[in-house]
mmCIF file of C-alpha atoms and ligand atoms in Angstrom:
data_model
loop_
_atom_site.group_PDB
_atom_site.id
_atom_site.type_symbol
_atom_site.label_atom_id
_atom_site.label_comp_id
_atom_site.label_asym_id
_atom_site.label_seq_id
_atom_site.Cartn_x
_atom_site.Cartn_y
_atom_site.Cartn_z
ATOM 1 C CA MET A 1 38.756 3.193 23.013
ATOM 2 C CA PRO A 2 35.055 2.493 22.842
ATOM 3 C CA GLU A 3 33.830 1.853 19.228
ATOM 4 C CA THR A 4 31.571 4.360 17.577
ATOM 5 C CA LEU A 5 28.347 3.164 16.055
ATOM 6 C CA THR A 6 26.214 4.871 13.399
ATOM 7 C CA ILE A 7 22.550 4.152 13.336
ATOM 8 C CA ALA A 8 20.651 4.869 10.085
ATOM 9 C CA LEU A 9 17.007 5.997 10.668
ATOM 10 C CA ALA A 10 14.250 6.529 8.194
ATOM 11 C CA LYS A 11 12.618 9.845 7.551
ATOM 12 C CA GLY A 12 8.874 10.212 7.472
ATOM 13 C CA ARG A 13 6.145 8.171 9.113
ATOM 14 C CA ILE A 14 8.397 5.584 10.989
ATOM 15 C CA LEU A 15 10.380 8.387 12.536
ATOM 16 C CA ASP A 16 7.571 9.392 15.000
ATOM 17 C CA GLU A 17 7.471 6.036 16.544
ATOM 18 C CA THR A 18 11.290 5.643 16.307
ATOM 19 C CA LEU A 19 12.269 8.613 18.539
ATOM 20 C CA PRO A 20 10.440 7.546 21.616
ATOM 21 C CA LEU A 21 11.914 4.112 21.224
ATOM 22 C CA LEU A 22 15.389 5.558 20.876
ATOM 23 C CA ALA A 23 14.770 7.665 24.073
ATOM 24 C CA ARG A 24 13.729 4.510 25.948
ATOM 25 C CA ALA A 25 17.023 2.966 24.747
ATOM 26 C CA GLY A 26 18.810 6.015 26.208
ATOM 27 C CA ILE A 27 19.635 7.752 23.074
ATOM 28 C CA GLU A 28 18.666 11.483 22.604
ATOM 29 C CA PRO A 29 19.684 13.258 19.321
ATOM 30 C CA SER A 30 21.558 16.469 19.781
ATOM 31 C CA ASP A 31 19.072 18.324 17.342
ATOM 32 C CA ASP A 32 15.400 17.896 16.526
ATOM 33 C CA LEU A 33 15.327 15.322 13.799
ATOM 34 C CA ASN A 34 11.892 16.545 12.561
ATOM 35 C CA THR A 35 12.960 20.139 11.923
ATOM 36 C CA SER A 36 16.622 20.107 11.258
ATOM 37 C CA ARG A 37 17.930 19.924 7.800
ATOM 38 C CA LYS A 38 20.978 18.119 8.813
ATOM 39 C CA LEU A 39 21.608 14.504 7.768
ATOM 40 C CA VAL A 40 24.206 13.456 10.433
ATOM 41 C CA PHE A 41 23.395 13.935 14.014
ATOM 42 C CA SER A 42 25.451 13.405 17.345
ATOM 43 C CA THR A 43 23.544 12.124 20.359
ATOM 44 C CA ASN A 44 23.873 12.387 24.202
ATOM 45 C CA GLN A 45 26.006 9.220 23.811
ATOM 46 C CA PRO A 46 29.446 10.062 22.658
ATOM 47 C CA THR A 47 29.784 6.892 20.714
ATOM 48 C CA ILE A 48 26.512 6.930 18.870
ATOM 49 C CA ASN A 49 25.797 8.928 15.718
ATOM 50 C CA LEU A 50 22.657 9.001 13.660
ATOM 51 C CA VAL A 51 22.093 9.494 9.975
ATOM 52 C CA LEU A 52 18.693 10.294 8.691
ATOM 53 C CA ILE A 53 17.839 9.023 5.255
ATOM 54 C CA ARG A 54 14.962 7.760 2.947
ATOM 55 C CA SER A 55 13.441 4.502 4.265
ATOM 56 C CA ALA A 56 14.119 2.508 1.151
ATOM 57 C CA ASP A 57 17.815 3.530 1.500
ATOM 58 C CA VAL A 58 18.413 2.232 5.136
ATOM 59 C CA PRO A 59 19.183 -1.306 4.198
ATOM 60 C CA THR A 60 21.707 -0.227 1.469
ATOM 61 C CA TYR A 61 23.546 1.968 4.055
ATOM 62 C CA VAL A 62 23.740 -0.887 6.491
ATOM 63 C CA GLN A 63 24.643 -3.550 3.714
ATOM 64 C CA TYR A 64 27.702 -1.407 2.818
ATOM 65 C CA GLY A 65 28.688 -0.574 6.230
ATOM 66 C CA ALA A 66 27.979 3.217 5.917
ATOM 67 C CA ALA A 67 25.786 2.643 8.975
ATOM 68 C CA ASP A 68 26.461 -0.232 11.492
ATOM 69 C CA ILE A 69 22.875 -0.454 12.559
ATOM 70 C CA GLY A 70 19.640 0.543 10.878
ATOM 71 C CA ILE A 71 15.903 0.798 11.617
ATOM 72 C CA ALA A 72 13.811 -0.173 8.636
ATOM 73 C CA GLY A 73 10.287 -1.528 7.813
ATOM 74 C CA LYS A 74 9.947 -5.150 6.962
ATOM 75 C CA ASP A 75 8.505 -4.131 3.778
ATOM 76 C CA VAL A 76 11.651 -2.411 2.773
ATOM 77 C CA LEU A 77 13.838 -5.282 3.974
ATOM 78 C CA LEU A 78 11.806 -7.781 2.021
ATOM 79 C CA GLU A 79 12.257 -5.639 -1.092
ATOM 80 C CA HIS A 80 15.966 -5.123 -0.640
ATOM 81 C CA GLY A 81 16.550 -8.908 -0.102
ATOM 82 C CA GLY A 82 18.711 -8.553 3.132
ATOM 83 C CA GLU A 83 22.183 -9.078 1.549
ATOM 84 C CA GLY A 84 24.981 -8.166 3.890
ATOM 85 C CA LEU A 85 22.925 -7.623 6.885
ATOM 86 C CA TYR A 86 21.289 -9.332 9.872
ATOM 87 C CA GLU A 87 17.740 -8.703 11.140
ATOM 88 C CA ARG A 88 18.261 -8.749 14.839
ATOM 89 C CA LEU A 89 15.067 -7.440 16.551
ATOM 90 C CA ASP A 90 11.374 -6.794 15.816
ATOM 91 C CA LEU A 91 10.869 -3.322 17.233
ATOM 92 C CA LYS A 92 7.112 -3.696 17.046
ATOM 93 C CA ILE A 93 6.621 -0.051 15.900
ATOM 94 C CA ALA A 94 5.007 1.234 12.744
ATOM 95 C CA ARG A 95 2.907 -1.750 12.373
ATOM 96 C CA CYS A 96 0.803 -2.171 9.325
ATOM 97 C CA ARG A 97 -0.027 -4.741 6.625
ATOM 98 C CA LEU A 98 1.062 -5.281 3.067
ATOM 99 C CA VAL A 99 -1.949 -6.017 0.867
ATOM 100 C CA THR A 100 -3.397 -6.219 -2.524
ATOM 101 C CA ALA A 101 -6.201 -3.751 -3.137
ATOM 102 C CA GLY A 102 -8.539 -2.829 -5.862
ATOM 103 C CA ILE A 103 -11.665 -0.710 -6.696
ATOM 104 C CA VAL A 104 -14.703 -1.484 -4.484
ATOM 105 C CA GLY A 105 -17.217 -3.712 -6.185
ATOM 106 C CA LYS A 106 -15.312 -4.231 -9.336
ATOM 107 C CA PRO A 107 -14.292 -7.829 -10.084
ATOM 108 C CA VAL A 108 -10.604 -8.559 -10.596
ATOM 109 C CA PRO A 109 -10.203 -9.168 -14.306
ATOM 110 C CA ARG A 110 -9.223 -12.694 -15.526
ATOM 111 C CA GLY A 111 -5.816 -13.180 -17.105
ATOM 112 C CA ARG A 112 -2.762 -11.049 -16.909
ATOM 113 C CA LEU A 113 -3.150 -8.345 -14.275
ATOM 114 C CA LYS A 114 -1.641 -4.998 -14.208
ATOM 115 C CA VAL A 115 -0.314 -4.355 -10.674
ATOM 116 C CA ALA A 116 1.137 -0.966 -9.491
ATOM 117 C CA THR A 117 3.413 -0.881 -6.525
ATOM 118 C CA LYS A 118 6.482 0.553 -4.883
ATOM 119 C CA TYR A 119 7.509 -3.075 -4.094
ATOM 120 C CA PRO A 120 8.096 -4.842 -7.390
ATOM 121 C CA GLU A 121 10.225 -7.634 -5.881
ATOM 122 C CA ILE A 122 7.804 -8.656 -3.262
ATOM 123 C CA THR A 123 4.963 -8.311 -5.674
ATOM 124 C CA ARG A 124 6.565 -10.486 -8.390
ATOM 125 C CA GLN A 125 7.375 -13.130 -5.751
ATOM 126 C CA TYR A 126 3.772 -13.051 -4.253
ATOM 127 C CA PHE A 127 2.105 -13.538 -7.681
ATOM 128 C CA LEU A 128 4.725 -16.066 -8.864
ATOM 129 C CA GLU A 129 3.810 -18.247 -5.777
ATOM 130 C CA LYS A 130 0.039 -17.823 -6.752
ATOM 131 C CA GLY A 131 0.838 -18.836 -10.268
ATOM 132 C CA GLN A 132 -0.729 -15.627 -11.466
ATOM 133 C CA GLN A 133 0.734 -13.703 -14.461
ATOM 134 C CA VAL A 134 1.088 -9.933 -13.822
ATOM 135 C CA GLU A 135 2.488 -6.987 -15.366
ATOM 136 C CA LEU A 136 4.272 -4.927 -12.898
ATOM 137 C CA ILE A 137 4.122 -1.102 -12.848
ATOM 138 C CA LYS A 138 6.617 0.493 -10.540
ATOM 139 C CA LEU A 139 5.522 3.670 -8.838
ATOM 140 C CA TYR A 140 7.196 5.732 -6.134
ATOM 141 C CA GLY A 141 4.006 6.929 -4.289
ATOM 142 C CA SER A 142 0.329 7.583 -4.382
ATOM 143 C CA MET A 143 -0.347 4.010 -5.443
ATOM 144 C CA GLU A 144 -4.151 4.531 -4.718
ATOM 145 C CA LEU A 145 -4.508 6.627 -7.913
ATOM 146 C CA ALA A 146 -3.408 3.849 -10.151
ATOM 147 C CA PRO A 147 -6.755 1.877 -10.219
ATOM 148 C CA ILE A 148 -8.883 5.052 -10.405
ATOM 149 C CA VAL A 149 -7.142 6.250 -13.434
ATOM 150 C CA GLY A 150 -7.049 2.728 -15.153
ATOM 151 C CA LEU A 151 -3.287 2.594 -14.820
ATOM 152 C CA ALA A 152 -3.515 -0.841 -12.931
ATOM 153 C CA ASP A 153 -6.163 -3.424 -11.923
ATOM 154 C CA LEU A 154 -4.582 -3.849 -8.466
ATOM 155 C CA ILE A 155 -2.082 -2.186 -6.191
ATOM 156 C CA VAL A 156 0.185 -3.681 -3.678
ATOM 157 C CA ASP A 157 0.621 -1.204 -0.812
ATOM 158 C CA LEU A 158 0.814 -0.737 3.011
ATOM 159 C CA VAL A 159 -2.356 -0.275 4.959
ATOM 160 C CA ASP A 160 -2.671 0.870 8.511
ATOM 161 C CA THR A 161 -6.101 2.234 9.345
ATOM 162 C CA GLY A 162 -7.486 1.664 5.889
ATOM 163 C CA ASN A 163 -8.534 5.304 5.586
ATOM 164 C CA THR A 164 -6.469 6.053 2.582
ATOM 165 C CA LEU A 165 -7.946 3.192 0.652
ATOM 166 C CA LYS A 166 -11.499 4.045 1.793
ATOM 167 C CA ALA A 167 -11.022 7.688 0.702
ATOM 168 C CA ASN A 168 -10.180 6.504 -2.670
ATOM 169 C CA GLY A 169 -12.914 3.861 -3.229
ATOM 170 C CA LEU A 170 -10.520 1.054 -2.884
ATOM 171 C CA VAL A 171 -10.673 -2.065 -0.823
ATOM 172 C CA ALA A 172 -8.022 -4.494 0.490
ATOM 173 C CA ILE A 173 -8.342 -7.924 -1.197
ATOM 174 C CA ASP A 174 -5.505 -10.262 -0.075
ATOM 175 C CA HIS A 175 -3.217 -9.977 2.969
ATOM 176 C CA ILE A 176 0.366 -10.519 1.839
ATOM 177 C CA VAL A 177 2.380 -10.015 5.093
ATOM 178 C CA ASP A 178 2.341 -8.242 8.397
ATOM 179 C CA ILE A 179 4.837 -5.384 8.636
ATOM 180 C CA SER A 180 6.736 -3.772 11.445
ATOM 181 C CA SER A 181 10.083 -1.963 11.882
ATOM 182 C CA ARG A 182 13.139 -4.053 12.456
ATOM 183 C CA LEU A 183 16.609 -3.420 13.781
ATOM 184 C CA ILE A 184 19.238 -4.485 11.281
ATOM 185 C CA VAL A 185 22.990 -4.783 11.882
ATOM 186 C CA ASN A 186 25.807 -4.877 9.209
ATOM 187 C CA ARG A 187 27.478 -8.254 9.070
ATOM 188 C CA ALA A 188 30.959 -7.031 9.374
ATOM 189 C CA SER A 189 30.025 -4.681 12.392
ATOM 190 C CA LEU A 190 28.505 -7.487 14.236
ATOM 191 C CA LYS A 191 31.968 -9.179 14.249
ATOM 192 C CA MET A 192 34.336 -6.139 14.346
ATOM 193 C CA LYS A 193 32.284 -4.129 16.837
ATOM 194 C CA ASN A 194 30.696 -7.046 18.587
ATOM 195 C CA GLN A 195 30.551 -5.705 22.160
ATOM 196 C CA ALA A 196 29.232 -2.316 21.106
ATOM 197 C CA VAL A 197 26.614 -3.747 18.868
ATOM 198 C CA LYS A 198 25.559 -6.371 21.461
ATOM 199 C CA GLU A 199 25.114 -3.688 24.227
ATOM 200 C CA LEU A 200 23.022 -1.504 21.795
ATOM 201 C CA VAL A 201 20.818 -4.426 20.757
ATOM 202 C CA GLU A 202 20.162 -5.296 24.378
ATOM 203 C CA LYS A 203 19.178 -1.666 25.085
ATOM 204 C CA PHE A 204 16.714 -1.795 22.241
ATOM 205 C CA GLU A 205 15.515 -5.195 23.568
ATOM 206 C CA GLN A 206 14.649 -3.565 26.881
ATOM 207 C CA ALA A 207 13.098 -0.525 25.152
ATOM 208 C CA VAL A 208 10.773 -2.907 23.215
ATOM 209 C CA ALA A 209 9.843 -4.723 26.306
ATOM 210 C CA GLU A 210 9.166 -1.613 28.266
ATOM 211 C CA PRO A 211 5.580 -0.347 27.977
ATOM 212 C CA SER A 212 5.664 3.087 26.252
ATOM 213 C CA ALA A 213 4.278 6.014 28.403
HETATM 214 P P1 AMP B 1 -3.844 4.268 6.264
HETATM 215 O O1 AMP B 1 -4.663 5.332 5.583
HETATM 216 O O2 AMP B 1 -3.734 4.481 7.767
HETATM 217 O O3 AMP B 1 -4.212 2.955 5.951
HETATM 218 O O4 AMP B 1 -2.355 4.444 5.802
HETATM 219 C C1 AMP B 1 -2.098 4.122 4.430
HETATM 220 C C2 AMP B 1 -1.079 5.078 3.818
HETATM 221 O O5 AMP B 1 -0.021 5.237 4.756
HETATM 222 C C3 AMP B 1 -0.399 4.365 2.663
HETATM 223 O O6 AMP B 1 -0.119 5.466 1.704
HETATM 224 C C4 AMP B 1 0.761 3.675 3.163
HETATM 225 O O7 AMP B 1 1.769 3.483 2.096
HETATM 226 C C5 AMP B 1 1.250 4.512 4.230
HETATM 227 N N1 AMP B 1 1.654 3.719 5.502
HETATM 228 C C6 AMP B 1 0.845 3.102 6.348
HETATM 229 N N2 AMP B 1 1.506 2.547 7.314
HETATM 230 C C7 AMP B 1 2.878 2.775 7.080
HETATM 231 C C8 AMP B 1 4.106 2.361 7.714
HETATM 232 N N3 AMP B 1 4.082 1.639 8.805
HETATM 233 N N4 AMP B 1 5.171 2.780 7.069
HETATM 234 C C9 AMP B 1 5.180 3.606 5.930
HETATM 235 N N5 AMP B 1 4.088 3.913 5.322
HETATM 236 C C10 AMP B 1 2.946 3.550 5.823
#
């Protein structure tokens, strides 16, 4: 009996780049993931199912084995900590940068800084290494607003084109880390479903190496 694998995919921005990669790996979902309200999808491969969840939840599903494999941003993986899972492949999609940013032309105040972010763990670690005292303000979105309304001195956020920062009078200050999506594998699945996982990882390796159309 061939083993069944469940792959956890992130909704939103990453999905647009994930679907062509899945197609190059030979996996076609049975429904349109962008329009369907379903959360579980079968595919053209009888042994592969997909679940569609929030990006920040992907490592958790894979950690607990609710999905064998996941596709998640490095930002989300760093924030999660990586317990119970292996990062197997850089998929080289959804590339961007994690940066600190502040208001254009406004000097960063001395002393304890207020930093708003969706990534408290990465941010805490980053400023700890710099020896800078910070007060972390956890937000769930629209980080760019925080400095404008005086909620924070700085934000830590993802930047791609830089258009969102620019549109809000902000500028990137420090580069923290380059981000791209990664293929992650549940530790137990890697042992128990070794053959199936290995074959799937190889398909993704080929898909990454193939130039996109
Ligand atoms: P941009 O205006 O192109 O610099 O994009 C910045 C906005 O898009 C910010 O709100 C980011 O949080 C979000 N963003 C950019 N790249 C990514 C990505 N790879 N994954 C998730 N969100 C992203």
